[in-house]
Amino acid sequence: MSYKIIVVHLDHTPLLAATVALAADIAIAQGAHVVGVVAAAAHADAQAPEAFLVFGGAMRRAGVASFETRLLEGDPASGLSMMGRYCDLLILGRREADDPGFGVHADFCEFIAINCACPVLVAPSGPHAHSLPRRPLIAWNGS
């Protein structure tokens, strides 16, 4: 299976750069277009442009030929799940277990994985091997 459109959620965690780098590596390997998405409801302040700068810089450094950014209005989990209808892979960031928002983020990832129409990859913590993970957790929502 090849991924032609990859959506990556640009949340504001310390691991954002690693998540974006993973998306860039997969895009290069697959020849994919990458869409960086910031949820407007979660980031009503000036952090969205900062996330877009991190995303754009990483895509250019990696040599990704085709990418864009989008600001997602409304509920972030529902909006990202809906975007799964129009992409081949959705990448979510990870939060460390000691992060105060870890539980909420875990629920966010679970909701998207259950309600999304495409594969969802929660970026592994720590350094990655510049490719798709070799030990994925696979789940099925029964639809």
Short mmCIF file of C-alpha atoms in Angstrom, two decimals:
data_model
loop_
_atom_site.label_atom_id
_atom_site.label_comp_id
_atom_site.label_asym_id
_atom_site.label_seq_id
_atom_site.Cartn_x
_atom_site.Cartn_y
_atom_site.Cartn_z
CA MET A 1 0.00 0.00 0.00
CA SER A 2 1.31 3.44 -0.78
CA TYR A 3 0.34 6.65 0.97
CA LYS A 4 -0.33 9.57 -1.38
CA ILE A 5 -1.87 12.03 1.10
CA ILE A 6 -0.62 12.20 4.69
CA VAL A 7 -2.22 14.43 7.32
CA VAL A 8 -0.13 15.30 10.38
CA HIS A 9 -1.67 16.95 13.43
CA LEU A 10 0.49 19.87 14.55
CA ASP A 11 -0.07 19.98 18.28
CA HIS A 12 2.09 21.99 20.64
CA THR A 13 4.12 19.40 22.49
CA PRO A 14 7.87 19.10 22.95
CA LEU A 15 7.76 16.16 20.50
CA LEU A 16 6.25 18.18 17.61
CA ALA A 17 9.54 18.36 15.70
CA ALA A 18 10.00 14.57 15.90
CA THR A 19 6.42 13.95 14.73
CA VAL A 20 6.86 16.29 11.76
CA ALA A 21 10.21 14.68 10.90
CA LEU A 22 8.53 11.26 10.90
CA ALA A 23 5.81 12.56 8.57
CA ALA A 24 8.47 14.01 6.25
CA ASP A 25 10.40 10.74 6.17
CA ILE A 26 7.28 8.74 5.30
CA ALA A 27 6.30 11.30 2.65
CA ILE A 28 9.73 11.07 1.01
CA ALA A 29 9.62 7.26 1.04
CA GLN A 30 6.07 7.19 -0.38
CA GLY A 31 6.17 10.21 -2.69
CA ALA A 32 3.26 11.66 -0.72
CA HIS A 33 1.67 15.08 -0.30
CA VAL A 34 1.64 16.18 3.37
CA VAL A 35 -1.00 18.34 5.03
CA GLY A 36 -0.04 19.93 8.35
CA VAL A 37 -3.15 20.68 10.42
CA VAL A 38 -3.51 22.93 13.46
CA ALA A 39 -6.79 22.83 15.37
CA ALA A 40 -7.99 26.43 15.78
CA ALA A 41 -10.14 25.60 18.83
CA ALA A 42 -7.18 24.18 20.71
CA HIS A 43 -4.81 27.00 19.72
CA ALA A 44 -6.69 30.26 19.60
CA ASP A 45 -3.53 32.17 20.45
CA ALA A 46 -0.46 32.86 18.31
CA GLN A 47 0.89 29.28 18.42
CA ALA A 48 -0.62 28.19 15.08
CA PRO A 49 1.84 30.22 12.97
CA GLU A 50 4.71 28.82 15.05
CA ALA A 51 3.56 25.24 14.38
CA PHE A 52 3.22 26.05 10.68
CA LEU A 53 6.82 27.37 10.68
CA VAL A 54 8.12 24.19 12.33
CA PHE A 55 6.18 22.09 9.82
CA GLY A 56 7.21 24.06 6.73
CA GLY A 57 10.86 24.18 7.76
CA ALA A 58 10.98 20.43 8.36
CA MET A 59 9.29 19.67 5.03
CA ARG A 60 11.74 21.90 3.12
CA ARG A 61 14.80 20.48 4.92
CA ALA A 62 13.66 16.93 4.20
CA GLY A 63 12.99 17.71 0.55
CA VAL A 64 9.26 16.96 0.58
CA ALA A 65 8.04 18.07 -2.84
CA SER A 66 4.40 18.75 -1.97
CA PHE A 67 2.96 20.03 1.31
CA GLU A 68 0.42 22.51 2.66
CA THR A 69 -1.00 23.76 5.95
CA ARG A 70 -4.59 24.03 7.15
CA LEU A 71 -6.28 25.58 10.14
CA LEU A 72 -9.04 23.26 11.35
CA GLU A 73 -12.16 24.91 12.81
CA GLY A 74 -14.44 23.20 15.32
CA ASP A 75 -13.82 20.14 17.47
CA PRO A 76 -10.27 18.91 16.77
CA ALA A 77 -10.93 15.19 17.27
CA SER A 78 -14.04 15.14 15.07
CA GLY A 79 -12.41 17.33 12.43
CA LEU A 80 -9.29 15.18 12.19
CA SER A 81 -11.42 12.03 12.08
CA MET A 82 -13.38 13.54 9.19
CA MET A 83 -10.14 14.38 7.36
CA GLY A 84 -9.39 10.66 7.43
CA ARG A 85 -11.97 10.23 4.70
CA TYR A 86 -9.77 12.19 2.31
CA CYS A 87 -6.27 10.99 3.15
CA ASP A 88 -4.31 7.75 3.23
CA LEU A 89 -2.58 8.13 6.61
CA LEU A 90 -3.16 10.37 9.63
CA ILE A 91 -0.21 10.97 11.97
CA LEU A 92 -0.73 12.11 15.56
CA GLY A 93 1.93 13.22 17.99
CA ARG A 94 2.69 11.55 21.26
CA ARG A 95 2.94 12.95 24.75
CA GLU A 96 5.21 11.54 27.41
CA ALA A 97 3.58 9.75 30.35
CA ASP A 98 4.68 12.50 32.76
CA ASP A 99 3.02 15.24 30.65
CA PRO A 100 0.05 16.77 32.54
CA GLY A 101 -2.14 16.39 29.44
CA PHE A 102 -1.24 12.74 28.82
CA GLY A 103 -4.65 11.28 29.74
CA VAL A 104 -6.62 13.75 27.66
CA HIS A 105 -4.26 13.23 24.72
CA ALA A 106 -4.62 9.45 24.99
CA ASP A 107 -8.42 9.80 24.82
CA PHE A 108 -8.02 12.18 21.84
CA CYS A 109 -5.88 9.63 19.96
CA GLU A 110 -8.28 6.80 20.82
CA PHE A 111 -11.30 8.75 19.55
CA ILE A 112 -9.56 9.50 16.25
CA ALA A 113 -8.34 5.92 15.78
CA ILE A 114 -11.85 4.54 16.34
CA ASN A 115 -13.66 7.12 14.19
CA CYS A 116 -11.18 7.69 11.36
CA ALA A 117 -11.60 6.11 7.94
CA CYS A 118 -7.87 5.70 7.30
CA PRO A 119 -4.91 4.24 9.20
CA VAL A 120 -3.80 6.33 12.19
CA LEU A 121 -0.18 6.38 13.29
CA VAL A 122 0.61 7.72 16.75
CA ALA A 123 4.25 8.75 16.43
CA PRO A 124 6.55 6.67 18.60
CA SER A 125 8.31 8.51 21.39
CA GLY A 126 12.02 8.99 21.13
CA PRO A 127 14.11 8.85 17.99
CA HIS A 128 12.73 7.05 14.96
CA ALA A 129 14.54 5.09 12.27
CA HIS A 130 13.49 7.38 9.38
CA SER A 131 10.86 4.97 8.09
CA LEU A 132 7.54 3.45 8.99
CA PRO A 133 7.57 1.76 12.39
CA ARG A 134 8.21 -1.97 12.27
CA ARG A 135 5.93 -2.94 15.19
CA PRO A 136 2.57 -1.27 14.71
CA LEU A 137 -0.41 -1.77 16.97
CA ILE A 138 -3.31 -2.65 14.70
CA ALA A 139 -6.93 -2.25 15.72
CA TRP A 140 -10.22 -2.46 13.86
CA ASN A 141 -13.39 -0.55 14.62
CA GLY A 142 -15.69 -3.18 13.10
CA SER A 143 -17.09 -1.02 10.31
#
